[in-house]
């Protein structure tokens, strides 16, 4: 069956360090992968999208990598701040550019001052 | 509008009652999605509209759930004979609906509690 895996345990890091979150998937051939941020009681907010033919994408302090061989995406936040504390969700299409992304359960990031 | 809006923000109802949840997408967005999210889980797809028609309703859990988008803008998710297991956050998202424009813009959600 198709599956998306994100660490269920919260990631705790110190302010200023780089946070790295992982999204693994099985039995998918996604055309793209997205990362969203979600704060408690709020809707997800889009951060970055990376396509299958892209290895890496950056936006300010954020960096996403996409390895279609390993079936893995890594999401990095450099120079992390307490305001970065939130749940980060990865989402990908089932195959071939579907308009319906499937979401992982998300990983909670806690940045300590 | 400035963003996706959803009403009500919270809804408490009794088991067996009927509820309607409303979503106002971003103006001009042709694609509209409904998701359900339980605590500690990611959003679970329910239904996707492209314009007025439901392009994919494969995520609706059973026939108690129904959604409409009669004019291709506002959408209403309707739940009949609510059950306690329907309690969750219901999220709506919209997107331009064009190839290469897969970003989804989410609303704040409606938190539904069935007693």
PDB file of C-alpha atoms in Angstrom:
ATOM      1  CA  UNK A   1       0.000   0.000   0.000  1.00  0.00           C
ATOM      2  CA  UNK A   2       1.037   3.577  -0.456  1.00  0.00           C
ATOM      3  CA  UNK A   3       2.500   5.203   2.614  1.00  0.00           C
ATOM      4  CA  UNK A   4       4.056   8.477   3.783  1.00  0.00           C
ATOM      5  CA  UNK A   5       6.215   8.456   6.898  1.00  0.00           C
ATOM      6  CA  UNK A   6       7.207  11.375   9.061  1.00  0.00           C
ATOM      7  CA  UNK A   7       8.753  11.067  12.503  1.00  0.00           C
ATOM      8  CA  UNK A   8       5.978  10.982  15.046  1.00  0.00           C
ATOM      9  CA  UNK A   9       8.292  12.059  17.842  1.00  0.00           C
ATOM     10  CA  UNK A  10       8.852  15.762  18.314  1.00  0.00           C
ATOM     11  CA  UNK A  11      12.192  17.214  17.288  1.00  0.00           C
ATOM     12  CA  UNK A  12      13.732  19.412  19.984  1.00  0.00           C
ATOM     13  CA  UNK A  13      16.637  21.694  19.044  1.00  0.00           C
ATOM     14  CA  UNK A  14      18.389  24.770  20.359  1.00  0.00           C
ATOM     15  CA  UNK A  15      17.883  28.167  18.820  1.00  0.00           C
ATOM     16  CA  UNK A  16      20.408  28.893  16.087  1.00  0.00           C
ATOM     17  CA  UNK A  17      20.888  25.261  15.091  1.00  0.00           C
ATOM     18  CA  UNK A  18      19.699  23.657  11.866  1.00  0.00           C
ATOM     19  CA  UNK A  19      16.527  21.590  12.088  1.00  0.00           C
ATOM     20  CA  UNK A  20      16.224  18.656   9.690  1.00  0.00           C
ATOM     21  CA  UNK A  21      12.911  16.902   9.171  1.00  0.00           C
ATOM     22  CA  UNK A  22      12.416  13.750   7.129  1.00  0.00           C
ATOM     23  CA  UNK A  23       9.631  12.565   4.857  1.00  0.00           C
ATOM     24  CA  UNK A  24       9.834   9.044   3.464  1.00  0.00           C
ATOM     25  CA  UNK A  25       7.369   7.442   1.110  1.00  0.00           C
ATOM     26  CA  UNK A  26       6.773   4.022  -0.371  1.00  0.00           C
ATOM     27  CA  UNK A  27       5.026   2.839  -3.513  1.00  0.00           C
ATOM     28  CA  UNK A  28       4.561   6.345  -4.847  1.00  0.00           C
ATOM     29  CA  UNK A  29       5.881   7.974  -7.989  1.00  0.00           C
ATOM     30  CA  UNK A  30       5.147  11.579  -7.103  1.00  0.00           C
ATOM     31  CA  UNK A  31       5.526  14.343  -9.616  1.00  0.00           C
ATOM     32  CA  UNK A  32       6.026  16.812  -6.772  1.00  0.00           C
ATOM     33  CA  UNK A  33       6.335  17.054  -3.023  1.00  0.00           C
ATOM     34  CA  UNK A  34       5.235  19.920  -0.794  1.00  0.00           C
ATOM     35  CA  UNK A  35       6.027  21.049   2.731  1.00  0.00           C
ATOM     36  CA  UNK A  36       3.516  22.890   4.889  1.00  0.00           C
ATOM     37  CA  UNK A  37       3.671  24.440   8.344  1.00  0.00           C
ATOM     38  CA  UNK A  38       0.779  24.054  10.756  1.00  0.00           C
ATOM     39  CA  UNK A  39       0.335  25.865  14.045  1.00  0.00           C
ATOM     40  CA  UNK A  40      -2.033  24.485  16.725  1.00  0.00           C
ATOM     41  CA  UNK A  41      -5.680  25.037  15.826  1.00  0.00           C
ATOM     42  CA  UNK A  42      -4.839  26.593  12.465  1.00  0.00           C
ATOM     43  CA  UNK A  43      -4.862  25.453   8.853  1.00  0.00           C
ATOM     44  CA  UNK A  44      -1.622  24.403   7.139  1.00  0.00           C
ATOM     45  CA  UNK A  45       0.422  27.095   5.394  1.00  0.00           C
ATOM     46  CA  UNK A  46       2.345  26.284   2.213  1.00  0.00           C
ATOM     47  CA  UNK A  47       6.121  26.626   2.411  1.00  0.00           C
ATOM     48  CA  UNK A  48       7.846  24.959  -0.530  1.00  0.00           C
ATOM     49  CA  UNK A  49       7.180  22.699  -3.494  1.00  0.00           C
ATOM     50  CA  UNK A  50       9.834  20.594  -5.199  1.00  0.00           C
ATOM     51  CA  UNK A  51       9.295  18.652  -8.410  1.00  0.00           C
ATOM     52  CA  UNK A  52      10.562  15.195  -9.297  1.00  0.00           C
ATOM     53  CA  UNK A  53      13.237  16.559 -11.627  1.00  0.00           C
ATOM     54  CA  UNK A  54      14.610  18.928  -8.966  1.00  0.00           C
ATOM     55  CA  UNK A  55      17.178  17.880  -6.375  1.00  0.00           C
ATOM     56  CA  UNK A  56      17.052  20.884  -4.113  1.00  0.00           C
ATOM     57  CA  UNK A  57      15.090  24.057  -3.570  1.00  0.00           C
ATOM     58  CA  UNK A  58      15.732  26.985  -1.227  1.00  0.00           C
ATOM     59  CA  UNK A  59      13.672  29.825   0.181  1.00  0.00           C
ATOM     60  CA  UNK A  60      15.275  32.140   2.709  1.00  0.00           C
ATOM     61  CA  UNK A  61      16.255  29.909   5.695  1.00  0.00           C
ATOM     62  CA  UNK A  62      14.457  26.881   4.260  1.00  0.00           C
ATOM     63  CA  UNK A  63      15.915  24.148   2.080  1.00  0.00           C
ATOM     64  CA  UNK A  64      14.218  21.071   0.679  1.00  0.00           C
ATOM     65  CA  UNK A  65      15.855  18.100  -1.020  1.00  0.00           C
ATOM     66  CA  UNK A  66      14.088  15.386  -2.993  1.00  0.00           C
ATOM     67  CA  UNK A  67      15.699  12.010  -3.684  1.00  0.00           C
ATOM     68  CA  UNK A  68      13.393   9.918  -5.854  1.00  0.00           C
ATOM     69  CA  UNK A  69      15.749   6.945  -5.636  1.00  0.00           C
ATOM     70  CA  UNK A  70      15.713   6.875  -1.846  1.00  0.00           C
ATOM     71  CA  UNK A  71      12.065   8.008  -1.888  1.00  0.00           C
ATOM     72  CA  UNK A  72      12.889  10.665   0.646  1.00  0.00           C
ATOM     73  CA  UNK A  73      12.657  14.396   1.146  1.00  0.00           C
ATOM     74  CA  UNK A  74      14.604  16.341   3.743  1.00  0.00           C
ATOM     75  CA  UNK A  75      13.426  19.706   5.023  1.00  0.00           C
ATOM     76  CA  UNK A  76      15.995  21.978   6.648  1.00  0.00           C
ATOM     77  CA  UNK A  77      15.527  25.169   8.640  1.00  0.00           C
ATOM     78  CA  UNK A  78      18.820  26.946   9.214  1.00  0.00           C
ATOM     79  CA  UNK A  79      19.452  29.392  12.071  1.00  0.00           C
ATOM     80  CA  UNK A  80      16.280  28.147  13.738  1.00  0.00           C
ATOM     81  CA  UNK A  81      14.229  30.433  15.959  1.00  0.00           C
ATOM     82  CA  UNK A  82      11.602  29.725  18.637  1.00  0.00           C
ATOM     83  CA  UNK A  83       9.026  31.158  16.190  1.00  0.00           C
ATOM     84  CA  UNK A  84       9.791  28.201  13.906  1.00  0.00           C
ATOM     85  CA  UNK A  85       8.183  25.883  16.470  1.00  0.00           C
ATOM     86  CA  UNK A  86       5.228  24.218  14.740  1.00  0.00           C
ATOM     87  CA  UNK A  87       4.200  20.984  13.053  1.00  0.00           C
ATOM     88  CA  UNK A  88       5.619  20.457   9.565  1.00  0.00           C
ATOM     89  CA  UNK A  89       3.673  18.358   7.088  1.00  0.00           C
ATOM     90  CA  UNK A  90       4.880  16.848   3.862  1.00  0.00           C
ATOM     91  CA  UNK A  91       2.410  16.174   1.082  1.00  0.00           C
ATOM     92  CA  UNK A  92       2.762  14.514  -2.275  1.00  0.00           C
ATOM     93  CA  UNK A  93       0.576  13.514  -5.173  1.00  0.00           C
ATOM     94  CA  UNK A  94      -0.251   9.869  -5.600  1.00  0.00           C
ATOM     95  CA  UNK A  95       1.306   9.736  -9.057  1.00  0.00           C
ATOM     96  CA  UNK A  96       1.763  11.619 -12.226  1.00  0.00           C
ATOM     97  CA  UNK A  97       0.781  15.137 -11.230  1.00  0.00           C
ATOM     98  CA  UNK A  98      -2.544  14.534  -9.520  1.00  0.00           C
ATOM     99  CA  UNK A  99      -4.149  17.651  -8.090  1.00  0.00           C
ATOM    100  CA  UNK A 100      -4.859  15.828  -4.840  1.00  0.00           C
ATOM    101  CA  UNK A 101      -1.897  15.713  -2.453  1.00  0.00           C
ATOM    102  CA  UNK A 102      -1.733  13.095   0.283  1.00  0.00           C
ATOM    103  CA  UNK A 103      -0.420  14.366   3.602  1.00  0.00           C
ATOM    104  CA  UNK A 104       1.848  12.772   6.142  1.00  0.00           C
ATOM    105  CA  UNK A 105       0.985  13.026   9.825  1.00  0.00           C
ATOM    106  CA  UNK A 106       3.556  15.742  10.385  1.00  0.00           C
ATOM    107  CA  UNK A 107       6.512  16.202  12.720  1.00  0.00           C
ATOM    108  CA  UNK A 108       6.435  18.642  15.600  1.00  0.00           C
ATOM    109  CA  UNK A 109       9.461  20.930  15.846  1.00  0.00           C
ATOM    110  CA  UNK A 110      10.267  22.681  19.117  1.00  0.00           C
ATOM    111  CA  UNK A 111      13.026  25.286  19.088  1.00  0.00           C
ATOM    112  CA  UNK A 112      14.299  26.162  22.551  1.00  0.00           C
ATOM    113  CA  UNK A 113      15.650  29.657  23.252  1.00  0.00           C
TER     114      UNK A 113
ATOM    115  CA  UNK B   1     -10.978  37.798  -0.801  1.00  0.00           C
ATOM    116  CA  UNK B   2      -7.749  37.942   1.120  1.00  0.00           C
ATOM    117  CA  UNK B   3      -7.771  34.267   1.992  1.00  0.00           C
ATOM    118  CA  UNK B   4      -9.896  31.196   2.455  1.00  0.00           C
ATOM    119  CA  UNK B   5     -12.542  31.603   5.121  1.00  0.00           C
ATOM    120  CA  UNK B   6     -14.573  28.946   6.887  1.00  0.00           C
ATOM    121  CA  UNK B   7     -17.640  29.215   9.053  1.00  0.00           C
ATOM    122  CA  UNK B   8     -18.408  28.454  11.749  1.00  0.00           C
ATOM    123  CA  UNK B   9     -15.029  28.254  13.453  1.00  0.00           C
ATOM    124  CA  UNK B  10     -16.472  25.849  16.007  1.00  0.00           C
ATOM    125  CA  UNK B  11     -19.571  23.697  15.925  1.00  0.00           C
ATOM    126  CA  UNK B  12     -20.956  21.586  18.745  1.00  0.00           C
ATOM    127  CA  UNK B  13     -23.824  19.284  17.910  1.00  0.00           C
ATOM    128  CA  UNK B  14     -25.550  16.222  19.243  1.00  0.00           C
ATOM    129  CA  UNK B  15     -25.280  12.746  17.831  1.00  0.00           C
ATOM    130  CA  UNK B  16     -27.812  12.249  15.048  1.00  0.00           C
ATOM    131  CA  UNK B  17     -28.096  15.905  14.073  1.00  0.00           C
ATOM    132  CA  UNK B  18     -27.389  17.452  10.677  1.00  0.00           C
ATOM    133  CA  UNK B  19     -24.583  20.010  10.208  1.00  0.00           C
ATOM    134  CA  UNK B  20     -23.385  22.256   7.406  1.00  0.00           C
ATOM    135  CA  UNK B  21     -19.889  23.647   7.164  1.00  0.00           C
ATOM    136  CA  UNK B  22     -19.147  26.522   4.795  1.00  0.00           C
ATOM    137  CA  UNK B  23     -16.036  27.426   2.831  1.00  0.00           C
ATOM    138  CA  UNK B  24     -15.328  30.651   0.941  1.00  0.00           C
ATOM    139  CA  UNK B  25     -12.287  30.108  -1.313  1.00  0.00           C
ATOM    140  CA  UNK B  26      -9.909  32.689  -2.662  1.00  0.00           C
ATOM    141  CA  UNK B  27     -11.585  34.613  -5.467  1.00  0.00           C
ATOM    142  CA  UNK B  28     -10.769  33.126  -8.861  1.00  0.00           C
ATOM    143  CA  UNK B  29      -9.589  29.768  -7.543  1.00  0.00           C
ATOM    144  CA  UNK B  30     -11.329  27.036  -9.486  1.00  0.00           C
ATOM    145  CA  UNK B  31     -10.115  24.115  -7.373  1.00  0.00           C
ATOM    146  CA  UNK B  32     -11.542  23.529  -3.898  1.00  0.00           C
ATOM    147  CA  UNK B  33     -10.742  20.741  -1.458  1.00  0.00           C
ATOM    148  CA  UNK B  34     -12.219  19.462   1.778  1.00  0.00           C
ATOM    149  CA  UNK B  35     -10.080  17.625   4.314  1.00  0.00           C
ATOM    150  CA  UNK B  36     -10.678  16.176   7.763  1.00  0.00           C
ATOM    151  CA  UNK B  37      -7.950  16.219  10.378  1.00  0.00           C
ATOM    152  CA  UNK B  38      -7.896  14.354  13.673  1.00  0.00           C
ATOM    153  CA  UNK B  39      -5.510  15.189  16.486  1.00  0.00           C
ATOM    154  CA  UNK B  40      -1.977  14.097  15.725  1.00  0.00           C
ATOM    155  CA  UNK B  41      -2.780  13.181  12.140  1.00  0.00           C
ATOM    156  CA  UNK B  42      -2.316  14.874   8.805  1.00  0.00           C
ATOM    157  CA  UNK B  43      -5.238  16.208   6.782  1.00  0.00           C
ATOM    158  CA  UNK B  44      -7.251  13.396   5.222  1.00  0.00           C
ATOM    159  CA  UNK B  45      -8.706  14.088   1.779  1.00  0.00           C
ATOM    160  CA  UNK B  46     -12.489  14.074   1.457  1.00  0.00           C
ATOM    161  CA  UNK B  47     -13.528  15.690  -1.842  1.00  0.00           C
ATOM    162  CA  UNK B  48     -12.123  17.852  -4.630  1.00  0.00           C
ATOM    163  CA  UNK B  49     -14.083  20.281  -6.826  1.00  0.00           C
ATOM    164  CA  UNK B  50     -12.943  21.711 -10.121  1.00  0.00           C
ATOM    165  CA  UNK B  51     -15.443  24.475 -10.786  1.00  0.00           C
ATOM    166  CA  UNK B  52     -18.945  23.371  -9.880  1.00  0.00           C
ATOM    167  CA  UNK B  53     -18.403  19.655 -10.244  1.00  0.00           C
ATOM    168  CA  UNK B  54     -16.946  17.155  -7.822  1.00  0.00           C
ATOM    169  CA  UNK B  55     -13.913  15.895  -9.730  1.00  0.00           C
ATOM    170  CA  UNK B  56     -13.080  13.342  -7.031  1.00  0.00           C
ATOM    171  CA  UNK B  57     -15.209  12.384  -4.033  1.00  0.00           C
ATOM    172  CA  UNK B  58     -13.377   9.163  -3.240  1.00  0.00           C
ATOM    173  CA  UNK B  59     -12.413  10.367   0.221  1.00  0.00           C
ATOM    174  CA  UNK B  60     -15.942  10.777   1.548  1.00  0.00           C
ATOM    175  CA  UNK B  61     -16.212   8.092   4.251  1.00  0.00           C
ATOM    176  CA  UNK B  62     -19.870   7.168   3.630  1.00  0.00           C
ATOM    177  CA  UNK B  63     -23.135   8.481   2.256  1.00  0.00           C
ATOM    178  CA  UNK B  64     -23.772  10.633   5.326  1.00  0.00           C
ATOM    179  CA  UNK B  65     -21.227  13.069   3.898  1.00  0.00           C
ATOM    180  CA  UNK B  66     -22.056  15.262   0.928  1.00  0.00           C
ATOM    181  CA  UNK B  67     -20.610  18.490  -0.484  1.00  0.00           C
ATOM    182  CA  UNK B  68     -21.806  21.022  -3.032  1.00  0.00           C
ATOM    183  CA  UNK B  69     -20.379  23.995  -4.875  1.00  0.00           C
ATOM    184  CA  UNK B  70     -23.315  25.187  -6.982  1.00  0.00           C
ATOM    185  CA  UNK B  71     -21.785  28.362  -8.444  1.00  0.00           C
ATOM    186  CA  UNK B  72     -18.162  27.333  -8.506  1.00  0.00           C
ATOM    187  CA  UNK B  73     -17.223  29.496  -5.549  1.00  0.00           C
ATOM    188  CA  UNK B  74     -18.594  28.860  -2.048  1.00  0.00           C
ATOM    189  CA  UNK B  75     -18.812  25.240  -0.969  1.00  0.00           C
ATOM    190  CA  UNK B  76     -20.831  23.551   1.752  1.00  0.00           C
ATOM    191  CA  UNK B  77     -19.942  20.256   3.392  1.00  0.00           C
ATOM    192  CA  UNK B  78     -23.014  18.539   4.755  1.00  0.00           C
ATOM    193  CA  UNK B  79     -23.013  15.764   7.328  1.00  0.00           C
ATOM    194  CA  UNK B  80     -26.215  13.891   8.102  1.00  0.00           C
ATOM    195  CA  UNK B  81     -26.946  11.857  11.223  1.00  0.00           C
ATOM    196  CA  UNK B  82     -23.702  12.908  12.843  1.00  0.00           C
ATOM    197  CA  UNK B  83     -21.752  10.388  14.920  1.00  0.00           C
ATOM    198  CA  UNK B  84     -19.217  10.964  17.666  1.00  0.00           C
ATOM    199  CA  UNK B  85     -16.511   9.678  15.320  1.00  0.00           C
ATOM    200  CA  UNK B  86     -17.182  12.621  13.001  1.00  0.00           C
ATOM    201  CA  UNK B  87     -15.593  14.934  15.581  1.00  0.00           C
ATOM    202  CA  UNK B  88     -12.517  16.478  13.962  1.00  0.00           C
ATOM    203  CA  UNK B  89     -11.147  19.634  12.373  1.00  0.00           C
ATOM    204  CA  UNK B  90     -12.622  20.124   8.901  1.00  0.00           C
ATOM    205  CA  UNK B  91     -10.307  22.039   6.601  1.00  0.00           C
ATOM    206  CA  UNK B  92     -11.041  23.656   3.275  1.00  0.00           C
ATOM    207  CA  UNK B  93      -8.375  24.626   0.754  1.00  0.00           C
ATOM    208  CA  UNK B  94      -8.409  26.271  -2.640  1.00  0.00           C
ATOM    209  CA  UNK B  95      -5.924  26.535  -5.461  1.00  0.00           C
ATOM    210  CA  UNK B  96      -5.829  28.130  -8.898  1.00  0.00           C
ATOM    211  CA  UNK B  97      -6.567  24.745 -10.453  1.00  0.00           C
ATOM    212  CA  UNK B  98      -3.989  25.096 -13.188  1.00  0.00           C
ATOM    213  CA  UNK B  99      -1.184  22.760 -14.159  1.00  0.00           C
ATOM    214  CA  UNK B 100       1.930  23.839 -12.339  1.00  0.00           C
ATOM    215  CA  UNK B 101      -0.095  25.614  -9.655  1.00  0.00           C
ATOM    216  CA  UNK B 102      -0.446  22.907  -7.050  1.00  0.00           C
ATOM    217  CA  UNK B 103      -0.072  25.111  -3.988  1.00  0.00           C
ATOM    218  CA  UNK B 104      -3.077  24.812  -1.694  1.00  0.00           C
ATOM    219  CA  UNK B 105      -4.286  27.706   0.427  1.00  0.00           C
ATOM    220  CA  UNK B 106      -6.008  26.499   3.553  1.00  0.00           C
ATOM    221  CA  UNK B 107      -8.688  28.129   5.627  1.00  0.00           C
ATOM    222  CA  UNK B 108      -8.597  28.230   9.434  1.00  0.00           C
ATOM    223  CA  UNK B 109     -10.842  25.182   9.696  1.00  0.00           C
ATOM    224  CA  UNK B 110     -14.081  24.329  11.472  1.00  0.00           C
ATOM    225  CA  UNK B 111     -13.711  22.316  14.649  1.00  0.00           C
ATOM    226  CA  UNK B 112     -16.676  19.946  14.890  1.00  0.00           C
ATOM    227  CA  UNK B 113     -17.568  18.255  18.159  1.00  0.00           C
ATOM    228  CA  UNK B 114     -20.345  15.675  18.204  1.00  0.00           C
ATOM    229  CA  UNK B 115     -21.602  14.915  21.695  1.00  0.00           C
TER     230      UNK B 115
END
